[in-house]
XYZ file of N, CA and C in Angstrom:
747
model
N -14.765 8.690 -13.711
C -13.355 8.796 -13.353
C -13.214 9.771 -12.195
N -12.433 9.425 -11.170
C -12.232 10.300 -10.033
C -11.438 11.527 -10.462
N -11.537 12.596 -9.683
C -10.771 13.804 -9.962
C -9.703 13.951 -8.899
N -8.655 14.719 -9.225
C -7.580 14.924 -8.273
C -8.129 15.578 -7.017
N -7.734 15.049 -5.854
C -8.286 15.529 -4.599
C -7.651 16.842 -4.168
N -6.477 17.191 -4.716
C -5.811 18.434 -4.380
C -5.717 19.309 -5.625
N -5.407 20.575 -5.405
C -5.333 21.494 -6.537
C -4.151 21.121 -7.421
N -4.240 21.539 -8.690
C -3.237 21.099 -9.651
C -1.873 21.733 -9.439
N -1.792 22.839 -8.678
C -0.472 23.400 -8.420
C 0.108 22.863 -7.108
N -0.547 21.857 -6.525
C -0.008 21.245 -5.322
C 1.374 20.687 -5.628
N 2.361 20.936 -4.763
C 3.726 20.484 -5.068
C 3.859 18.978 -5.198
N 2.975 18.223 -4.561
C 3.061 16.767 -4.657
C 2.872 16.322 -6.098
N 2.010 16.998 -6.833
C 1.695 16.586 -8.192
C 2.874 16.778 -9.145
N 3.778 17.666 -8.804
C 4.974 17.859 -9.636
C 6.198 17.185 -9.029
N 6.138 16.812 -7.756
C 7.277 16.155 -7.113
C 7.429 14.711 -7.565
N 6.350 14.120 -8.055
C 6.373 12.740 -8.525
C 6.175 12.699 -10.038
N 6.790 11.698 -10.669
C 6.581 11.445 -12.087
C 6.163 10.002 -12.287
N 5.365 9.777 -13.317
C 4.939 8.438 -13.680
C 5.569 8.052 -15.010
N 6.186 6.890 -15.028
C 6.827 6.333 -16.223
C 6.017 5.102 -16.599
N 5.372 5.112 -17.783
C 4.422 4.065 -18.129
C 4.411 3.829 -19.631
N 3.719 2.790 -20.053
C 3.589 2.443 -21.468
C 2.172 2.794 -21.916
N 2.063 3.629 -22.926
C 0.764 4.058 -23.453
C 0.722 3.744 -24.940
N -0.161 2.797 -25.325
C -0.301 2.394 -26.734
C 1.048 1.978 -27.330
N 1.826 1.263 -26.534
C 3.104 0.762 -27.010
C 4.253 1.742 -26.899
N 3.972 2.987 -26.489
C 5.002 4.015 -26.381
C 5.313 4.296 -24.907
N 6.590 4.407 -24.585
C 7.000 4.722 -23.227
C 6.820 6.207 -22.970
N 6.177 6.575 -21.864
C 5.909 7.963 -21.518
C 6.389 8.238 -20.095
N 6.807 9.451 -19.858
C 7.168 9.885 -18.505
C 6.655 11.293 -18.305
N 5.722 11.438 -17.359
C 5.052 12.717 -17.146
C 4.924 12.999 -15.659
N 4.803 14.284 -15.275
C 4.510 14.599 -13.883
C 3.188 13.954 -13.453
N 3.106 13.597 -12.202
C 1.903 12.949 -11.668
C 0.650 13.756 -11.987
N 0.732 15.075 -11.873
C -0.435 15.914 -12.112
C -0.938 15.883 -13.534
N -0.098 15.455 -14.488
C -0.507 15.368 -15.889
C -0.905 13.957 -16.308
N -0.506 12.972 -15.523
C -0.695 11.580 -15.961
C -1.666 10.784 -15.106
N -2.126 11.324 -14.000
C -2.901 10.538 -13.040
C -4.191 9.968 -13.623
N -4.763 10.634 -14.653
C -6.069 10.201 -15.175
C -5.966 9.256 -16.364
N -4.786 8.689 -16.629
C -4.669 7.670 -17.677
C -5.312 6.367 -17.193
N -5.639 5.504 -18.140
C -6.260 4.218 -17.793
C -5.166 3.191 -17.486
N -4.619 3.311 -16.303
C -3.516 2.423 -15.937
C -3.957 0.979 -15.762
N -5.253 0.737 -15.645
C -5.740 -0.638 -15.571
C -5.610 -1.357 -16.908
N -5.265 -0.617 -17.967
C -5.138 -1.206 -19.297
C -3.708 -1.147 -19.838
N -2.755 -0.705 -19.025
C -1.385 -0.559 -19.506
C -0.623 -1.877 -19.445
N 0.433 -1.948 -20.249
C 1.344 -3.090 -20.191
C 2.307 -2.923 -19.024
N 2.841 -4.023 -18.499
C 3.831 -3.920 -17.415
C 5.042 -3.101 -17.867
N 5.602 -2.323 -16.927
C 6.740 -1.472 -17.277
C 8.068 -2.226 -17.196
N 8.052 -3.433 -16.677
C 9.267 -4.230 -16.650
C 8.909 -5.702 -16.702
N 9.891 -6.530 -17.036
C 9.668 -7.959 -17.105
C 9.553 -8.531 -15.701
N 8.799 -9.616 -15.580
C 8.656 -10.263 -14.286
C 9.926 -11.016 -13.944
N 10.314 -10.955 -12.667
C 11.568 -11.525 -12.226
C 11.363 -12.893 -11.579
N 12.309 -13.776 -11.834
C 12.308 -15.106 -11.239
C 13.351 -15.133 -10.131
N 12.959 -15.554 -8.941
C 13.895 -15.612 -7.820
C 14.926 -16.716 -8.042
N 16.200 -16.433 -7.756
C 17.257 -17.393 -7.977
C 17.168 -18.586 -7.027
N 16.589 -18.361 -5.828
C 16.525 -19.446 -4.850
C 15.361 -20.397 -5.086
N 14.529 -20.096 -6.086
C 13.414 -20.975 -6.405
C 12.257 -20.901 -5.436
N 12.289 -19.944 -4.480
C 11.216 -19.836 -3.501
C 10.068 -18.963 -3.992
N 10.267 -18.326 -5.120
C 9.220 -17.495 -5.704
C 8.962 -17.976 -7.119
N 7.812 -17.584 -7.647
C 7.438 -18.103 -8.953
C 6.635 -17.051 -9.702
N 7.123 -16.654 -10.862
C 6.416 -15.671 -11.675
C 5.533 -16.379 -12.690
N 4.473 -15.730 -13.089
C 3.585 -16.347 -14.067
C 2.460 -15.416 -14.465
N 1.487 -15.989 -15.159
C 0.327 -15.246 -15.644
C -0.944 -15.912 -15.140
N -1.853 -15.088 -14.664
C -3.143 -15.565 -14.155
C -4.241 -15.027 -15.068
N -5.146 -15.918 -15.489
C -6.270 -15.462 -16.309
C -7.334 -14.858 -15.403
N -7.543 -13.567 -15.553
C -8.513 -12.842 -14.729
C -9.886 -12.855 -15.380
N -10.881 -13.351 -14.634
C -12.253 -13.317 -15.129
C -12.750 -11.877 -15.219
N -12.209 -11.003 -14.384
C -12.628 -9.599 -14.379
C -12.244 -8.901 -15.662
N -11.002 -9.073 -16.100
C -10.529 -8.349 -17.280
C -10.625 -9.179 -18.557
N -10.880 -10.485 -18.413
C -10.969 -11.341 -19.586
C -9.633 -11.559 -20.269
N -8.555 -11.502 -19.503
C -7.222 -11.699 -20.043
C -6.244 -12.009 -18.934
N -4.973 -12.144 -19.289
C -3.960 -12.541 -18.328
C -3.334 -11.328 -17.635
N -3.066 -11.506 -16.345
C -2.397 -10.506 -15.523
C -1.198 -11.192 -14.871
N -0.059 -10.525 -14.871
C 1.160 -11.147 -14.371
C 1.315 -11.045 -12.859
N 2.126 -11.942 -12.317
C 2.502 -11.911 -10.902
C 3.932 -12.413 -10.777
N 4.578 -12.053 -9.655
C 5.978 -12.417 -9.458
C 6.212 -13.355 -8.286
N 5.172 -13.730 -7.577
C 5.323 -14.625 -6.435
C 3.991 -15.303 -6.169
N 4.026 -16.362 -5.376
C 2.780 -17.026 -4.989
C 1.892 -16.072 -4.200
N 2.514 -15.207 -3.382
C 1.732 -14.253 -2.603
C 1.036 -13.259 -3.527
N 1.746 -12.753 -4.528
C 1.106 -11.851 -5.486
C -0.016 -12.558 -6.240
N 0.207 -13.832 -6.583
C -0.844 -14.578 -7.288
C -2.091 -14.701 -6.419
N -1.896 -15.038 -5.128
C -3.047 -15.169 -4.239
C -3.802 -13.854 -4.111
N -3.066 -12.764 -3.964
C -3.725 -11.469 -3.854
C -4.429 -11.084 -5.152
N -3.868 -11.507 -6.273
C -4.506 -11.273 -7.563
C -5.821 -12.047 -7.662
N -5.834 -13.282 -7.184
C -7.068 -14.073 -7.181
C -8.131 -13.382 -6.339
N -7.739 -12.866 -5.174
C -8.701 -12.176 -4.312
C -9.230 -10.907 -4.982
N -8.351 -10.160 -5.652
C -8.806 -8.975 -6.384
C -9.791 -9.357 -7.483
N -9.510 -10.463 -8.154
C -10.361 -10.906 -9.259
C -11.771 -11.209 -8.788
N -11.921 -11.546 -7.518
C -13.239 -11.915 -6.985
C -13.981 -10.731 -6.370
N -13.297 -9.619 -6.149
C -13.965 -8.464 -5.542
C -14.984 -7.879 -6.519
N -16.239 -7.748 -6.116
C -17.271 -7.276 -7.061
C -17.068 -5.845 -7.526
N -16.403 -4.995 -6.708
C -16.231 -3.601 -7.105
C -15.041 -3.383 -8.027
N -14.226 -4.420 -8.237
C -13.059 -4.308 -9.110
C -13.472 -4.581 -10.557
N -13.145 -3.650 -11.458
C -13.510 -3.813 -12.873
C -12.290 -3.836 -13.788
N -11.108 -3.581 -13.258
C -9.894 -3.609 -14.069
C -8.674 -3.831 -13.195
N -7.702 -4.592 -13.710
C -6.474 -4.885 -12.969
C -5.307 -4.903 -13.948
N -4.200 -4.262 -13.582
C -2.969 -4.335 -14.360
C -1.799 -4.505 -13.410
N -0.811 -5.301 -13.804
C 0.364 -5.512 -12.972
C 1.519 -4.644 -13.441
N 2.362 -4.229 -12.474
C 3.516 -3.360 -12.760
C 3.085 -2.211 -13.679
N 2.093 -1.400 -13.273
C 1.488 -0.430 -14.206
C 2.373 0.768 -14.537
N 3.271 1.150 -13.631
C 4.121 2.315 -13.883
C 5.279 2.325 -12.890
N 6.307 3.084 -13.257
C 7.347 3.456 -12.304
C 6.951 4.795 -11.707
N 6.970 4.878 -10.399
C 6.786 6.154 -9.710
C 8.178 6.697 -9.373
N 8.498 7.894 -9.858
C 9.808 8.509 -9.630
C 9.667 9.685 -8.669
N 10.638 9.869 -7.778
C 10.676 11.007 -6.877
C 12.092 11.178 -6.338
N 12.318 12.280 -5.634
C 13.605 12.536 -4.989
C 13.348 12.611 -3.491
N 14.097 11.829 -2.714
C 13.831 11.760 -1.270
C 14.630 12.775 -0.460
N 15.278 13.715 -1.162
C 16.098 14.703 -0.481
C 17.572 14.384 -0.524
N 17.873 13.114 -0.780
C 19.255 12.674 -0.880
C 19.580 12.093 -2.245
N 18.614 11.374 -2.798
C 18.858 10.726 -4.088
C 17.538 10.492 -4.803
N 17.659 10.178 -6.073
C 16.478 9.859 -6.862
C 16.022 8.441 -6.540
N 14.708 8.272 -6.459
C 14.141 6.962 -6.135
C 13.088 6.600 -7.171
N 12.811 5.304 -7.271
C 11.699 4.864 -8.112
C 11.114 3.592 -7.529
N 9.850 3.375 -7.836
C 9.146 2.192 -7.316
C 8.051 1.813 -8.297
N 7.958 0.525 -8.616
C 6.879 0.011 -9.467
C 5.892 -0.747 -8.590
N 4.712 -0.202 -8.327
C 3.715 -0.933 -7.532
C 3.331 -2.235 -8.220
N 2.817 -3.163 -7.438
C 2.483 -4.479 -7.998
C 1.237 -4.439 -8.877
N 0.208 -3.690 -8.445
C -1.038 -3.682 -9.221
C -1.677 -2.301 -9.208
N -2.315 -1.982 -10.326
C -3.252 -0.859 -10.359
C -4.634 -1.444 -10.597
N -5.587 -1.022 -9.788
C -6.946 -1.552 -9.843
C -7.918 -0.416 -10.118
N -8.838 -0.651 -11.052
C -9.912 0.312 -11.300
C -11.175 -0.199 -10.644
N -11.826 0.666 -9.876
C -13.054 0.306 -9.186
C -14.275 0.739 -9.996
N -15.409 0.140 -9.688
C -16.623 0.373 -10.479
C -17.058 1.828 -10.462
N -16.743 2.563 -9.396
C -17.141 3.965 -9.326
C -16.123 4.895 -9.977
N -15.102 4.326 -10.625
C -14.113 5.127 -11.337
C -12.845 5.402 -10.576
N -12.834 5.168 -9.280
C -11.630 5.426 -8.491
C -10.515 4.444 -8.826
N -9.294 4.858 -8.554
C -8.145 3.991 -8.732
C -7.651 3.474 -7.391
N -7.049 2.301 -7.416
C -6.440 1.732 -6.217
C -5.072 1.168 -6.600
N -4.052 1.568 -5.890
C -2.699 1.050 -6.096
C -2.409 0.045 -4.994
N -1.934 -1.131 -5.391
C -1.729 -2.238 -4.448
C -0.274 -2.681 -4.473
N 0.339 -2.711 -3.303
C 1.654 -3.321 -3.140
C 1.495 -4.561 -2.289
N 2.142 -5.643 -2.698
C 2.030 -6.930 -2.015
C 3.371 -7.251 -1.365
N 3.370 -7.321 -0.037
C 4.595 -7.662 0.677
C 4.221 -8.148 2.072
N 4.720 -9.306 2.437
C 4.489 -9.826 3.781
C 5.094 -8.870 4.802
N 4.413 -8.713 5.931
C 4.849 -7.751 6.934
C 6.242 -7.982 7.457
N 6.677 -9.235 7.537
C 8.008 -9.535 8.072
C 9.104 -9.441 7.022
N 8.755 -8.977 5.807
C 9.748 -8.853 4.736
C 9.852 -7.421 4.221
N 9.435 -6.467 5.055
C 9.496 -5.065 4.657
C 10.773 -4.438 5.219
N 11.709 -4.145 4.330
C 12.935 -3.460 4.724
C 12.681 -1.952 4.775
N 13.669 -1.228 5.299
C 13.512 0.222 5.434
C 13.232 0.885 4.091
N 13.974 0.490 3.057
C 13.765 1.082 1.737
C 12.363 0.786 1.215
N 11.848 -0.419 1.511
C 10.487 -0.768 1.101
C 9.477 0.139 1.793
N 9.639 0.318 3.103
C 8.708 1.150 3.871
C 8.714 2.581 3.344
N 9.897 3.081 2.990
C 9.981 4.442 2.443
C 9.282 4.528 1.096
N 9.451 3.499 0.266
C 8.791 3.488 -1.046
C 7.279 3.414 -0.897
N 6.793 2.605 0.042
C 5.352 2.493 0.256
C 4.786 3.824 0.761
N 5.530 4.500 1.660
C 5.060 5.781 2.192
C 5.003 6.837 1.088
N 6.013 6.856 0.219
C 6.009 7.811 -0.891
C 4.871 7.519 -1.856
N 4.646 6.235 -2.130
C 3.563 5.851 -3.047
C 2.213 6.253 -2.464
N 2.032 6.048 -1.169
C 0.769 6.443 -0.534
C 0.560 7.954 -0.625
N 1.626 8.717 -0.444
C 1.519 10.180 -0.540
C 1.112 10.595 -1.943
N 1.724 9.982 -2.944
C 1.373 10.309 -4.327
C -0.072 9.933 -4.625
N -0.482 8.767 -4.169
C -1.864 8.326 -4.412
C -2.871 9.256 -3.753
N -2.582 9.650 -2.529
C -3.502 10.533 -1.806
C -3.691 11.850 -2.539
N -2.637 12.331 -3.201
C -2.706 13.617 -3.896
C -3.650 13.590 -5.082
N -3.856 12.414 -5.680
C -4.723 12.337 -6.867
C -6.012 11.553 -6.605
N -6.301 11.257 -5.350
C -7.557 10.609 -5.020
C -7.584 9.112 -5.237
N -6.409 8.490 -5.388
C -6.351 7.028 -5.470
C -6.260 6.432 -4.078
N -6.743 5.240 -3.925
C -6.489 4.471 -2.715
C -5.095 3.855 -2.823
N -4.451 3.657 -1.686
C -3.218 2.875 -1.652
C -3.338 1.850 -0.537
N -3.018 0.594 -0.847
C -3.023 -0.449 0.173
C -1.762 -1.304 0.022
N -1.186 -1.666 1.169
C -0.124 -2.660 1.203
C -0.713 -3.890 1.857
N -0.721 -5.007 1.138
C -1.338 -6.226 1.644
C -0.276 -7.304 1.807
N -0.499 -8.166 2.783
C 0.435 -9.255 3.051
C -0.221 -10.609 2.900
N 0.129 -11.505 3.813
C -0.399 -12.867 3.745
C -1.898 -12.874 4.027
N -2.717 -13.447 3.136
C -4.157 -13.546 3.406
C -4.445 -14.648 4.413
N -5.651 -14.639 4.950
C -6.065 -15.705 5.852
C -5.977 -17.045 5.122
N -5.300 -18.039 5.704
C -5.077 -19.291 4.972
C -6.348 -20.057 4.637
N -7.351 -20.022 5.509
C -8.597 -20.738 5.226
C -9.346 -20.052 4.087
N -9.446 -18.738 4.174
C -10.098 -17.994 3.094
C -9.395 -18.255 1.773
N -8.066 -18.225 1.802
C -7.313 -18.385 0.566
C -7.493 -19.784 -0.005
N -7.540 -20.799 0.851
C -7.765 -22.166 0.365
C -9.106 -22.268 -0.335
N -10.125 -21.676 0.266
C -11.461 -21.736 -0.336
C -11.543 -20.948 -1.635
N -10.948 -19.755 -1.657
C -11.046 -18.913 -2.853
C -10.213 -19.501 -3.994
N -9.073 -20.097 -3.668
C -8.302 -20.776 -4.719
C -9.156 -21.866 -5.371
N -9.863 -22.625 -4.545
C -10.716 -23.691 -5.078
C -11.801 -23.104 -5.983
N -12.478 -22.069 -5.499
C -13.551 -21.468 -6.292
C -13.020 -20.850 -7.581
N -11.774 -20.375 -7.562
C -11.222 -19.731 -8.757
C -11.118 -20.695 -9.935
N -11.097 -21.987 -9.661
C -11.064 -22.963 -10.755
C -12.344 -22.911 -11.585
N -13.382 -22.352 -11.011
C -14.697 -22.332 -11.664
C -15.124 -20.900 -12.015
N -14.160 -19.996 -12.141
C -14.473 -18.589 -12.383
C -14.884 -18.308 -13.821
N -14.503 -19.169 -14.749
C -14.727 -18.877 -16.170
C -16.185 -19.106 -16.572
N -16.575 -18.466 -17.661
C -17.970 -18.511 -18.119
C -18.413 -19.912 -18.499
N -17.460 -20.767 -18.870
C -17.852 -22.117 -19.276
C -18.505 -22.896 -18.136
N -18.320 -22.434 -16.893
C -18.940 -23.117 -15.745
C -20.335 -22.578 -15.446
N -20.776 -21.585 -16.196
C -22.112 -21.024 -15.992
C -23.141 -21.813 -16.784
N -24.284 -22.050 -16.181
C -25.415 -22.702 -16.841
C -26.682 -22.064 -16.280
N -27.385 -21.232 -17.056
C -28.541 -20.505 -16.528
C -29.613 -21.405 -15.925
N -29.898 -22.556 -16.563
C -30.953 -23.428 -16.054
C -30.556 -24.061 -14.722
N -29.347 -24.599 -14.665
C -28.870 -25.197 -13.415
C -28.733 -24.117 -12.345
N -28.246 -22.954 -12.741
C -28.101 -21.860 -11.790
C -29.428 -21.456 -11.175
N -30.470 -21.397 -11.991
C -31.791 -21.039 -11.480
C -32.288 -22.077 -10.477
N -32.035 -23.361 -10.757
C -32.444 -24.409 -9.819
C -31.685 -24.277 -8.503
N -30.400 -23.963 -8.592
C -29.606 -23.821 -7.372
C -30.082 -22.634 -6.525
N -30.389 -21.534 -7.168
C -30.885 -20.382 -6.424
C -32.204 -20.690 -5.741
N -33.020 -21.497 -6.370
C -34.293 -21.898 -5.763
C -34.061 -22.857 -4.600
N -33.184 -23.836 -4.783
C -32.906 -24.835 -3.743
C -32.321 -24.182 -2.496
N -31.415 -23.214 -2.696
C -30.715 -22.598 -1.558
C -31.370 -21.308 -1.076
N -32.598 -21.047 -1.524
C -33.277 -19.803 -1.149
C -33.401 -19.647 0.357
N -33.628 -20.736 1.057
C -33.767 -20.702 2.519
C -32.545 -21.285 3.219
N -31.494 -21.558 2.459
C -30.281 -22.124 3.032
C -30.358 -23.637 3.137
N -29.242 -24.297 2.880
C -29.181 -25.761 2.962
C -27.719 -26.184 2.939
N -27.402 -27.383 3.458
C -26.039 -27.893 3.326
C -25.661 -28.057 1.860
N -24.412 -27.820 1.547
C -23.944 -27.795 0.161
C -24.337 -29.053 -0.609
N -23.950 -30.214 -0.113
C -24.165 -31.446 -0.883
C -25.640 -31.796 -0.988
N -26.398 -31.564 0.076
C -27.828 -31.880 0.043
C -28.548 -31.008 -0.983
N -28.171 -29.737 -1.061
C -28.790 -28.852 -2.035
C -28.425 -29.225 -3.459
N -27.163 -29.607 -3.650
C -26.727 -30.030 -4.982
C -27.515 -31.246 -5.439
N -27.736 -32.203 -4.537
C -28.478 -33.414 -4.882
C -29.900 -33.082 -5.324
N -30.512 -32.078 -4.713
C -31.861 -31.678 -5.114
C -31.878 -31.024 -6.501
N -30.761 -30.391 -6.847
C -30.720 -29.646 -8.111
C -30.424 -30.524 -9.318
N -29.878 -31.731 -9.098
C -29.590 -32.600 -10.238
C -28.321 -33.405 -10.058
N -27.785 -33.877 -11.158
C -26.574 -34.689 -11.156
C -25.405 -33.872 -10.612
N -24.771 -34.312 -9.506
C -23.674 -33.538 -8.928
C -22.549 -33.224 -9.908
N -22.274 -34.128 -10.847
C -21.210 -33.876 -11.815
C -21.515 -32.659 -12.682
N -22.798 -32.413 -12.898
C -23.226 -31.264 -13.691
C -23.433 -30.037 -12.810
N -23.955 -30.260 -11.612
C -24.391 -29.155 -10.758
C -23.233 -28.513 -9.984
N -22.283 -29.315 -9.512
C -21.225 -28.770 -8.652
C -20.415 -27.656 -9.321
N -19.986 -27.808 -10.586
C -19.250 -26.697 -11.202
C -20.053 -25.403 -11.248
N -21.360 -25.514 -11.472
C -22.204 -24.322 -11.516
C -22.324 -23.715 -10.130
N -22.459 -24.553 -9.112
C -22.533 -24.059 -7.737
C -21.263 -23.297 -7.369
N -20.094 -23.863 -7.691
C -18.846 -23.187 -7.362
C -18.700 -21.885 -8.148
N -19.198 -21.864 -9.373
C -19.190 -20.638 -10.180
C -20.038 -19.560 -9.511
N -21.202 -19.944 -9.014
C -22.079 -18.982 -8.347
C -21.487 -18.526 -7.017
N -20.789 -19.410 -6.312
C -20.112 -19.015 -5.079
C -18.977 -18.041 -5.376
N -18.256 -18.280 -6.455
C -17.181 -17.364 -6.848
C -17.734 -15.960 -7.090
N -18.862 -15.870 -7.784
C -19.414 -14.567 -8.157
C -20.288 -13.949 -7.067
N -20.587 -14.691 -6.005
C -21.378 -14.129 -4.921
C -22.873 -14.257 -5.076
N -23.326 -14.970 -6.125
C -24.763 -15.214 -6.250
C -25.224 -16.184 -5.160
N -24.362 -17.147 -4.839
C -24.536 -17.974 -3.658
C -23.443 -17.606 -2.670
N -23.721 -17.781 -1.391
C -22.745 -17.409 -0.360
C -22.579 -18.546 0.634
N -21.383 -18.601 1.205
C -21.064 -19.579 2.247
C -19.982 -18.971 3.121
N -19.812 -19.511 4.318
C -18.758 -19.071 5.219
C -17.424 -19.607 4.709
N -16.596 -18.704 4.176
C -15.298 -19.101 3.638
C -14.170 -18.878 4.632
N -14.508 -18.404 5.831
C -13.481 -18.029 6.801
C -13.255 -19.073 7.886
N -14.278 -19.814 8.250
C -14.176 -20.692 9.418
C -13.528 -22.029 9.118
N -13.788 -22.582 7.933
C -13.296 -23.924 7.602
C -13.317 -24.107 6.092
N -12.553 -25.074 5.582
C -12.622 -25.377 4.149
C -14.029 -25.804 3.747
N -14.415 -25.490 2.531
C -15.716 -25.919 2.023
C -15.840 -27.432 2.093
N -17.019 -27.896 2.462
C -17.263 -29.333 2.561
C -18.708 -29.619 2.199
N -19.068 -30.894 2.234
C -20.430 -31.303 1.891
C -21.465 -30.715 2.835
N -21.052 -30.416 4.075
C -22.012 -29.925 5.071
C -21.984 -28.408 5.226
N -21.170 -27.707 4.458
C -21.113 -26.244 4.556
C -22.470 -25.633 4.222
N -23.050 -24.806 5.102
C -24.323 -24.139 4.778
C -24.136 -23.143 3.624
N -25.061 -23.196 2.685
C -25.023 -22.304 1.518
C -26.342 -21.557 1.432
N -26.284 -20.296 1.076
C -27.487 -19.487 0.912
C -27.370 -18.614 -0.319
N -28.398 -17.822 -0.574
C -28.426 -16.928 -1.732
C -27.848 -15.584 -1.325
N -26.930 -15.051 -2.130
C -26.315 -13.769 -1.852
C -27.194 -12.595 -2.256
N -26.841 -11.428 -1.770
C -27.616 -10.226 -2.085
C -27.641 -9.936 -3.579
N -26.547 -10.261 -4.258
C -26.461 -9.995 -5.692
C -27.551 -10.705 -6.472
N -27.971 -11.901 -6.018
C -28.948 -12.702 -6.758
C -30.364 -12.507 -6.257
N -30.558 -11.735 -5.223
C -31.909 -11.564 -4.679
C -32.691 -10.532 -5.466
């Protein structure tokens, strides 16, 4: 677990408060007293909202990382959640993990970040999802305050927007095969052998066996990074070059 990057009497640690759910109980504590809770395991602090215009969609995504469902409030949040689920250094994700409270000099403010992420080295990451062209002044102020609070306790803070459309198309496809039921050790071993020196996707699959059996395993390995392909230049196809990733070497 990371330690607070500033001293405990730093005014930032008392200027902010965290309002969160711990073991079913609502808690509100100064940032300096609450920063080391396992926010990757907390329940959302508010219900997910449905947009009245029908342009947004709330729901639950099954995360292979956490082995359970994580909520989202828009297609953009869902896409960013899928990308987080595939990051190898991410070991925990929670949506709407807490309300951050502070006073901006004129009035009391609060903000609920979209996600809290726990990294493999113990550090925390707070993620806000908002397209760049939809950030109002109040949003920018909330993001700046959240970043200041995160910096005080050694958390990362990132504001992310629209992902690259080609990458997102490919990762959405691979996410269909993220679950353990798509893993097959024997087929996986054959695929790692076939693609050891690199080969076109479909040609390698044909060498490994029946495509109906092999393709789900290949996509599962691509999702986890045991096999690698260029996901940025074009949608995956039969001719996409595939190789073995560092994780499987």
